[in-house]
Amino acid sequence: FKLAVPEGEEEELWSFLQSNFSTKILQEQAPNLSSSTETEFFIDQYFDDGNKSLFAQKAGARYRQRFLGDSLLKALVQLKLPDVDTTGVARREVKFSLYENIKRDDRMAMHPFWKHIKPKDRADVDLVLAQLSTRGEDLQPALNLEQLRRRVYISEDGSALMTITLDRVSSAYF
């Protein structure tokens, strides 16, 4: 489920989540439960074509940078595809490793979307995008998001059971 939190109540809610889902409290209910918390920061750049084809289909193409503290943990490109879930919450994802050692003679790497995609992956990316009636060369920056993500991870007998996430997001549209 996704719920909106009234502005100004985020810290109170985070304190509530940390205290009410602490290992101590959980183990009062079941001794095999435990929890931990983590805070991460994401910078996402979303792409779409001039017709907003991806947006219209509840799909997305994004370049994501994931940070823990000051350290970049991971950068990747994700294509988020509509799925059978009619709520739009659950979507399939196709992930691609980042194109880091860009060749000087790679003219496609001058494109704002293709610069993130390794040459060996471009045909696969275009194949997925074709299912969404667009092409990589038509994609331009559409939205930037900065996201502070705080999570409570709940485990049962050491295995992941559920996650509660509190996100604070700011955006910039192109």
Coordinates of N, CA and C in Angstrom, one line a residue:
F1 N 0.8 -1.2 0.0 CA 0.0 0.0 0.0 C 0.9 1.2 0.0
K2 N 0.4 2.3 -0.7 CA 1.1 3.6 -0.6 C 0.1 4.6 0.0
L3 N 0.6 5.3 1.0 CA -0.1 6.3 1.7 C 0.6 7.6 1.7
A4 N -0.1 8.7 1.6 CA 0.5 10.0 1.7 C 0.5 10.4 3.2
V5 N 1.5 11.1 3.6 CA 1.7 11.6 4.9 C 1.6 13.1 4.9
P6 N 0.7 13.6 5.8 CA 0.6 15.1 5.8 C 2.0 15.8 6.1
E7 N 2.2 16.9 5.3 CA 3.5 17.6 5.5 C 3.6 18.0 6.9
G8 N 4.9 17.9 7.4 CA 5.2 18.2 8.8 C 5.0 17.1 9.8
E9 N 4.5 16.0 9.4 CA 4.3 14.9 10.3 C 5.2 13.7 10.0
E10 N 6.2 13.9 9.1 CA 7.1 12.8 8.7 C 7.9 12.4 9.9
E11 N 8.5 13.3 10.7 CA 9.4 12.9 11.7 C 8.7 12.2 12.9
E12 N 7.5 12.6 13.2 CA 6.7 12.0 14.2 C 6.3 10.5 13.7
L13 N 6.0 10.4 12.5 CA 5.7 9.1 11.9 C 7.0 8.2 12.0
W14 N 8.1 8.7 11.6 CA 9.4 7.9 11.6 C 9.7 7.5 13.0
S15 N 9.5 8.4 14.0 CA 9.7 8.0 15.4 C 8.8 6.9 15.8
F16 N 7.5 7.0 15.4 CA 6.5 6.0 15.7 C 7.0 4.6 15.1
L17 N 7.4 4.6 13.9 CA 7.8 3.4 13.2 C 9.0 2.7 13.9
Q18 N 10.0 3.5 14.2 CA 11.2 3.0 14.9 C 10.8 2.4 16.2
S19 N 10.0 3.1 17.0 CA 9.7 2.6 18.4 C 8.7 1.4 18.4
N20 N 7.7 1.5 17.5 CA 6.7 0.4 17.5 C 7.0 -0.8 16.8
F21 N 8.1 -0.7 15.9 CA 8.5 -1.9 15.2 C 10.0 -2.2 15.6
S22 N 10.4 -1.9 16.8 CA 11.7 -2.2 17.2 C 11.8 -3.7 17.5
T23 N 13.0 -4.3 17.5 CA 13.1 -5.7 17.8 C 12.5 -6.0 19.2
K24 N 12.7 -5.2 20.2 CA 12.2 -5.4 21.5 C 10.7 -5.5 21.5
I25 N 10.0 -4.6 20.8 CA 8.5 -4.6 20.7 C 8.0 -5.8 19.9
L26 N 8.7 -6.1 18.8 CA 8.3 -7.2 18.0 C 8.4 -8.6 18.7
Q27 N 9.5 -8.7 19.5 CA 9.7 -10.0 20.2 C 8.7 -10.2 21.3
E28 N 8.1 -9.1 21.7 CA 7.0 -9.3 22.7 C 5.8 -10.1 22.1
Q29 N 5.7 -9.9 20.7 CA 4.6 -10.6 20.0 C 5.0 -12.0 19.5
A30 N 6.3 -12.1 19.1 CA 6.8 -13.3 18.6 C 8.4 -13.3 18.7
P31 N 8.9 -14.2 19.5 CA 10.4 -14.1 19.8 C 11.3 -14.3 18.5
N32 N 10.7 -14.8 17.4 CA 11.5 -15.0 16.2 C 11.6 -13.8 15.3
L33 N 10.9 -12.7 15.7 CA 10.9 -11.5 14.9 C 12.0 -10.5 15.3
S34 N 12.6 -9.8 14.3 CA 13.6 -8.7 14.6 C 13.4 -7.6 13.6
S35 N 14.1 -6.5 13.8 CA 14.0 -5.4 12.9 C 15.3 -4.7 12.8
S36 N 15.5 -3.9 11.8 CA 16.6 -3.0 11.6 C 16.1 -1.8 10.8
T37 N 16.8 -0.7 10.8 CA 16.5 0.5 10.0 C 17.6 0.9 9.2
E38 N 17.3 1.6 8.1 CA 18.3 2.1 7.2 C 17.8 3.4 6.5
T39 N 18.7 4.3 6.2 CA 18.3 5.5 5.5 C 19.2 5.6 4.3
E40 N 18.5 5.8 3.1 CA 19.2 6.0 1.8 C 18.7 7.2 1.1
F41 N 19.5 7.6 0.1 CA 19.1 8.8 -0.7 C 19.2 8.4 -2.1
F42 N 18.2 8.7 -2.9 CA 18.2 8.4 -4.3 C 18.0 9.7 -5.1
I43 N 18.7 9.7 -6.3 CA 18.5 10.8 -7.3 C 18.1 10.0 -8.5
D44 N 16.9 10.3 -9.0 CA 16.4 9.7 -10.2 C 16.1 10.7 -11.3
Q45 N 16.5 10.4 -12.5 CA 16.2 11.2 -13.7 C 15.3 10.3 -14.5
Y46 N 14.0 10.7 -14.7 CA 13.1 10.0 -15.6 C 13.1 10.6 -17.0
F47 N 12.9 9.7 -18.0 CA 12.9 10.1 -19.4 C 11.5 9.7 -20.0
D48 N 11.1 10.5 -21.0 CA 9.9 10.2 -21.7 C 10.0 10.8 -23.1
D49 N 9.2 10.4 -24.0 CA 9.2 11.1 -25.3 C 8.3 12.3 -25.3
G50 N 8.2 13.0 -26.4 CA 7.4 14.2 -26.5 C 5.9 14.0 -26.3
N51 N 5.4 12.7 -26.6 CA 4.0 12.4 -26.4 C 3.7 11.9 -25.0
K52 N 4.7 11.8 -24.2 CA 4.5 11.2 -22.8 C 4.0 9.8 -22.9
S53 N 4.5 9.0 -23.8 CA 4.1 7.7 -24.1 C 4.3 6.8 -22.8
L54 N 5.4 6.9 -22.2 CA 5.7 6.1 -21.0 C 4.7 6.4 -19.9
F55 N 4.6 7.7 -19.6 CA 3.7 8.2 -18.5 C 2.3 7.7 -18.8
A56 N 1.8 7.8 -20.0 CA 0.4 7.4 -20.4 C 0.2 5.9 -20.1
Q57 N 1.2 5.1 -20.2 CA 1.1 3.6 -20.0 C 1.5 3.2 -18.6
K58 N 1.7 4.1 -17.7 CA 2.2 3.8 -16.3 C 3.5 3.0 -16.4
A59 N 4.4 3.4 -17.3 CA 5.7 2.9 -17.5 C 6.7 3.9 -17.2
G60 N 8.0 3.6 -17.2 CA 9.0 4.6 -16.9 C 10.4 4.1 -17.4
A61 N 11.2 5.1 -17.6 CA 12.6 4.9 -17.9 C 13.4 5.8 -17.0
R62 N 14.2 5.3 -16.2 CA 14.9 6.1 -15.2 C 16.4 5.7 -15.1
Y63 N 17.2 6.8 -14.8 CA 18.6 6.6 -14.4 C 18.6 6.9 -12.9
R64 N 19.0 5.9 -12.1 CA 19.0 6.0 -10.6 C 20.4 6.0 -10.1
Q65 N 20.6 6.9 -9.1 CA 21.8 6.8 -8.3 C 21.3 6.6 -6.8
R66 N 21.9 5.6 -6.2 CA 21.6 5.3 -4.8 C 22.7 5.5 -3.9
F67 N 22.5 6.3 -2.8 CA 23.5 6.7 -1.9 C 23.2 6.2 -0.5
L68 N 24.2 5.8 0.2 CA 24.2 5.5 1.6 C 25.2 6.5 2.3
G69 N 24.7 7.5 3.0 CA 25.5 8.5 3.5 C 26.1 9.3 2.3
D70 N 27.4 9.5 2.3 CA 28.0 10.2 1.2 C 28.5 9.3 0.1
S71 N 28.3 8.0 0.2 CA 28.8 7.0 -0.7 C 27.8 6.6 -1.7
L72 N 28.2 6.7 -3.0 CA 27.3 6.2 -4.1 C 27.4 4.6 -4.1
L73 N 26.3 4.0 -3.7 CA 26.3 2.5 -3.7 C 26.1 1.9 -5.0
K74 N 25.2 2.5 -5.9 CA 24.9 1.9 -7.1 C 24.3 3.0 -8.1
A75 N 24.5 2.8 -9.3 CA 23.9 3.6 -10.4 C 23.5 2.6 -11.5
L76 N 22.2 2.8 -12.0 CA 21.7 1.9 -13.0 C 20.6 2.5 -13.7
V77 N 20.2 1.9 -14.8 CA 19.1 2.3 -15.6 C 18.0 1.3 -15.4
Q78 N 16.8 1.7 -15.2 CA 15.6 0.8 -15.0 C 14.5 1.2 -16.0
L79 N 14.0 0.2 -16.6 CA 12.8 0.4 -17.4 C 11.6 -0.3 -16.6
K80 N 10.7 0.5 -16.2 CA 9.6 0.1 -15.4 C 8.4 -0.1 -16.3
L81 N 7.9 -1.4 -16.3 CA 6.8 -1.7 -17.3 C 5.5 -2.0 -16.6
P82 N 4.4 -1.6 -17.2 CA 3.1 -1.9 -16.6 C 2.9 -3.4 -16.5
D83 N 2.2 -3.7 -15.4 CA 2.0 -5.2 -15.1 C 0.5 -5.4 -15.0
V84 N 0.2 -6.6 -14.6 CA -1.3 -7.0 -14.5 C -1.9 -6.3 -13.2
D85 N -1.1 -5.7 -12.4 CA -1.6 -5.1 -11.2 C -2.3 -3.8 -11.6
T86 N -3.6 -3.8 -11.5 CA -4.4 -2.6 -11.9 C -4.2 -1.4 -11.1
T87 N -3.6 -1.5 -9.9 CA -3.4 -0.4 -9.0 C -2.3 0.5 -9.5
G88 N -1.4 -0.1 -10.3 CA -0.2 0.6 -10.7 C 0.9 0.6 -9.7
V89 N 0.7 0.0 -8.6 CA 1.8 -0.1 -7.5 C 2.9 -1.0 -7.9
A90 N 2.5 -2.2 -8.3 CA 3.5 -3.2 -8.7 C 3.8 -3.2 -10.2
R91 N 5.0 -3.0 -10.5 CA 5.4 -3.0 -12.0 C 6.6 -3.9 -12.1
R92 N 6.7 -4.4 -13.3 CA 7.9 -5.2 -13.7 C 9.1 -4.2 -13.9
E93 N 10.3 -4.7 -13.6 CA 11.5 -3.8 -13.9 C 12.5 -4.6 -14.7
V94 N 13.1 -3.9 -15.7 CA 14.2 -4.5 -16.4 C 15.4 -3.5 -16.1
K95 N 16.5 -4.1 -15.6 CA 17.6 -3.3 -15.1 C 18.8 -3.5 -16.0
F96 N 19.5 -2.4 -16.2 CA 20.7 -2.4 -17.0 C 21.9 -1.7 -16.2
S97 N 23.0 -2.3 -16.3 CA 24.2 -1.7 -15.7 C 24.6 -0.4 -16.4
L98 N 25.2 0.5 -15.7 CA 25.5 1.8 -16.2 C 26.7 1.7 -17.2
Y99 N 26.6 2.5 -18.2 CA 27.7 2.7 -19.2 C 28.7 3.7 -18.5
E100 N 29.8 3.2 -18.0 CA 30.7 4.0 -17.3 C 32.0 4.4 -18.1
N101 N 32.5 3.5 -18.8 CA 33.7 3.8 -19.6 C 33.4 4.2 -21.0
I102 N 32.8 5.4 -21.2 CA 32.3 5.8 -22.4 C 33.4 6.0 -23.4
K103 N 33.2 5.5 -24.6 CA 34.2 5.6 -25.7 C 34.1 7.0 -26.3
R104 N 35.2 7.6 -26.6 CA 35.2 8.9 -27.2 C 34.5 9.0 -28.6
D105 N 34.6 7.9 -29.3 CA 34.0 7.9 -30.6 C 32.5 7.4 -30.6
D106 N 31.9 7.2 -29.5 CA 30.5 6.8 -29.4 C 29.6 8.0 -29.4
R107 N 29.1 8.3 -30.6 CA 28.3 9.5 -30.8 C 26.9 9.3 -30.1
M108 N 26.4 8.1 -30.0 CA 25.2 7.9 -29.3 C 25.3 8.3 -27.8
A109 N 26.5 8.2 -27.3 CA 26.6 8.6 -25.9 C 26.5 10.1 -25.6
M110 N 26.3 10.8 -26.7 CA 26.0 12.3 -26.5 C 24.6 12.5 -26.3
H111 N 23.7 11.5 -26.5 CA 22.3 11.6 -26.2 C 22.0 11.5 -24.7
P112 N 21.1 12.3 -24.2 CA 20.9 12.3 -22.7 C 20.4 11.0 -22.2
F113 N 19.7 10.2 -22.9 CA 19.3 8.8 -22.4 C 20.4 7.8 -22.8
W114 N 20.8 7.7 -24.0 CA 21.8 6.7 -24.4 C 23.1 6.8 -23.7
K115 N 23.5 7.9 -23.2 CA 24.8 8.0 -22.5 C 24.9 7.1 -21.3
H116 N 23.7 6.7 -20.8 CA 23.7 5.8 -19.6 C 23.7 4.3 -20.0
I117 N 23.5 4.0 -21.3 CA 23.3 2.6 -21.7 C 24.5 2.1 -22.5
K118 N 25.0 0.9 -22.0 CA 26.1 0.3 -22.7 C 25.7 0.0 -24.2
P119 N 26.7 0.2 -25.1 CA 26.3 -0.2 -26.5 C 25.8 -1.6 -26.7
K120 N 26.3 -2.5 -25.9 CA 25.8 -3.9 -26.1 C 24.4 -4.1 -25.6
D121 N 23.9 -3.2 -24.8 CA 22.5 -3.3 -24.3 C 21.5 -2.4 -25.1
R122 N 21.9 -1.6 -26.0 CA 21.0 -0.7 -26.6 C 19.9 -1.4 -27.4
A123 N 20.2 -2.4 -28.1 CA 19.2 -3.1 -28.9 C 18.1 -3.7 -28.0
D124 N 18.6 -4.3 -26.8 CA 17.6 -4.8 -25.9 C 16.7 -3.7 -25.3
V125 N 17.3 -2.6 -25.0 CA 16.5 -1.4 -24.5 C 15.5 -1.0 -25.5
D126 N 15.9 -0.9 -26.7 CA 15.0 -0.4 -27.8 C 13.9 -1.5 -28.0
L127 N 14.2 -2.7 -27.8 CA 13.2 -3.8 -28.0 C 12.1 -3.6 -26.9
V128 N 12.5 -3.4 -25.7 CA 11.5 -3.2 -24.6 C 10.7 -1.9 -24.8
L129 N 11.4 -0.8 -25.2 CA 10.8 0.5 -25.5 C 9.8 0.4 -26.7
A130 N 10.1 -0.5 -27.6 CA 9.2 -0.7 -28.8 C 7.8 -1.2 -28.3
Q131 N 7.8 -2.0 -27.3 CA 6.6 -2.6 -26.7 C 5.7 -1.4 -26.1
L132 N 6.4 -0.3 -25.8 CA 5.7 0.9 -25.2 C 5.5 2.0 -26.3
S133 N 5.7 1.6 -27.5 CA 5.5 2.5 -28.7 C 6.5 3.8 -28.7
T134 N 7.7 3.5 -28.2 CA 8.7 4.6 -28.3 C 10.1 4.1 -28.6
R135 N 11.0 4.9 -28.7 CA 12.4 4.5 -29.0 C 13.4 5.3 -28.1
G136 N 14.5 4.7 -27.8 CA 15.5 5.4 -27.0 C 15.9 6.8 -27.5
E137 N 16.0 6.9 -28.8 CA 16.4 8.2 -29.3 C 15.4 9.3 -29.1
D138 N 14.1 8.9 -28.9 CA 13.0 9.9 -28.6 C 12.9 10.3 -27.2
L139 N 13.7 9.6 -26.3 CA 13.6 9.9 -24.9 C 14.4 11.1 -24.5
Q140 N 13.8 12.0 -23.7 CA 14.5 13.2 -23.2 C 14.2 13.3 -21.7
P141 N 15.0 14.0 -20.9 CA 14.7 14.2 -19.5 C 13.3 14.8 -19.3
A142 N 12.5 14.2 -18.4 CA 11.2 14.6 -18.2 C 10.9 15.0 -16.7
L143 N 11.7 14.4 -15.8 CA 11.4 14.6 -14.4 C 12.7 14.2 -13.6
N144 N 13.0 15.0 -12.6 CA 14.1 14.7 -11.7 C 13.4 14.5 -10.3
L145 N 13.8 13.5 -9.6 CA 13.3 13.3 -8.2 C 14.5 13.1 -7.3
E146 N 14.4 13.7 -6.1 CA 15.4 13.4 -5.0 C 14.5 12.8 -3.9
Q147 N 15.0 11.7 -3.4 CA 14.2 10.9 -2.5 C 15.0 10.5 -1.3
L148 N 14.6 10.8 -0.1 CA 15.1 10.4 1.1 C 14.3 9.2 1.6
R149 N 14.9 8.0 1.6 CA 14.1 6.8 1.9 C 14.6 6.2 3.2
R150 N 13.6 6.1 4.2 CA 13.9 5.5 5.5 C 13.1 4.2 5.6
R151 N 13.7 3.2 6.0 CA 13.0 1.9 6.0 C 13.2 1.2 7.4
V152 N 12.1 0.4 7.7 CA 12.2 -0.5 8.8 C 12.1 -1.9 8.1
Y153 N 13.1 -2.7 8.3 CA 13.1 -4.1 7.8 C 12.7 -5.0 8.9
I154 N 11.7 -5.8 8.7 CA 11.3 -6.8 9.7 C 11.6 -8.2 9.2
S155 N 12.3 -8.9 10.0 CA 12.7 -10.3 9.7 C 12.1 -11.3 10.6
E156 N 11.9 -12.5 10.1 CA 11.4 -13.6 10.9 C 12.4 -14.8 10.7
D157 N 13.0 -15.2 11.9 CA 14.0 -16.2 11.9 C 15.2 -15.8 11.0
G158 N 15.5 -14.5 10.9 CA 16.6 -14.0 10.1 C 16.3 -13.8 8.6
S159 N 15.1 -14.2 8.2 CA 14.8 -14.0 6.8 C 13.8 -12.8 6.6
A160 N 13.9 -12.1 5.5 CA 13.1 -10.9 5.3 C 11.6 -11.3 5.3
L161 N 10.8 -10.5 6.0 CA 9.4 -10.8 6.1 C 8.6 -9.6 5.5
M162 N 9.0 -8.4 5.9 CA 8.3 -7.2 5.3 C 9.2 -6.0 5.5
T163 N 8.8 -4.9 4.7 CA 9.5 -3.7 4.8 C 8.5 -2.6 4.9
I164 N 8.7 -1.6 5.8 CA 7.9 -0.4 5.9 C 8.8 0.7 5.5
T165 N 8.4 1.5 4.5 CA 9.2 2.6 3.9 C 8.5 3.9 4.1
L166 N 9.3 4.9 4.5 CA 8.9 6.3 4.6 C 9.8 7.1 3.6
D167 N 9.2 7.6 2.6 CA 9.9 8.4 1.6 C 9.6 9.9 1.7
R168 N 10.6 10.7 1.5 CA 10.3 12.2 1.3 C 10.9 12.5 0.0
V169 N 10.1 13.0 -0.9 CA 10.4 13.2 -2.3 C 10.3 14.7 -2.7
S170 N 11.2 15.2 -3.5 CA 11.1 16.5 -4.1 C 11.3 16.3 -5.6
S171 N 10.7 17.1 -6.4 CA 10.8 16.9 -7.8 C 11.0 18.2 -8.6
A172 N 11.5 18.0 -9.8 CA 11.7 19.1 -10.8 C 11.3 18.6 -12.1
Y173 N 10.3 19.3 -12.8 CA 9.9 18.9 -14.1 C 10.6 19.7 -15.2
F174 N 10.7 19.0 -16.4 CA 11.3 19.7 -17.5 C 10.3 20.2 -18.4

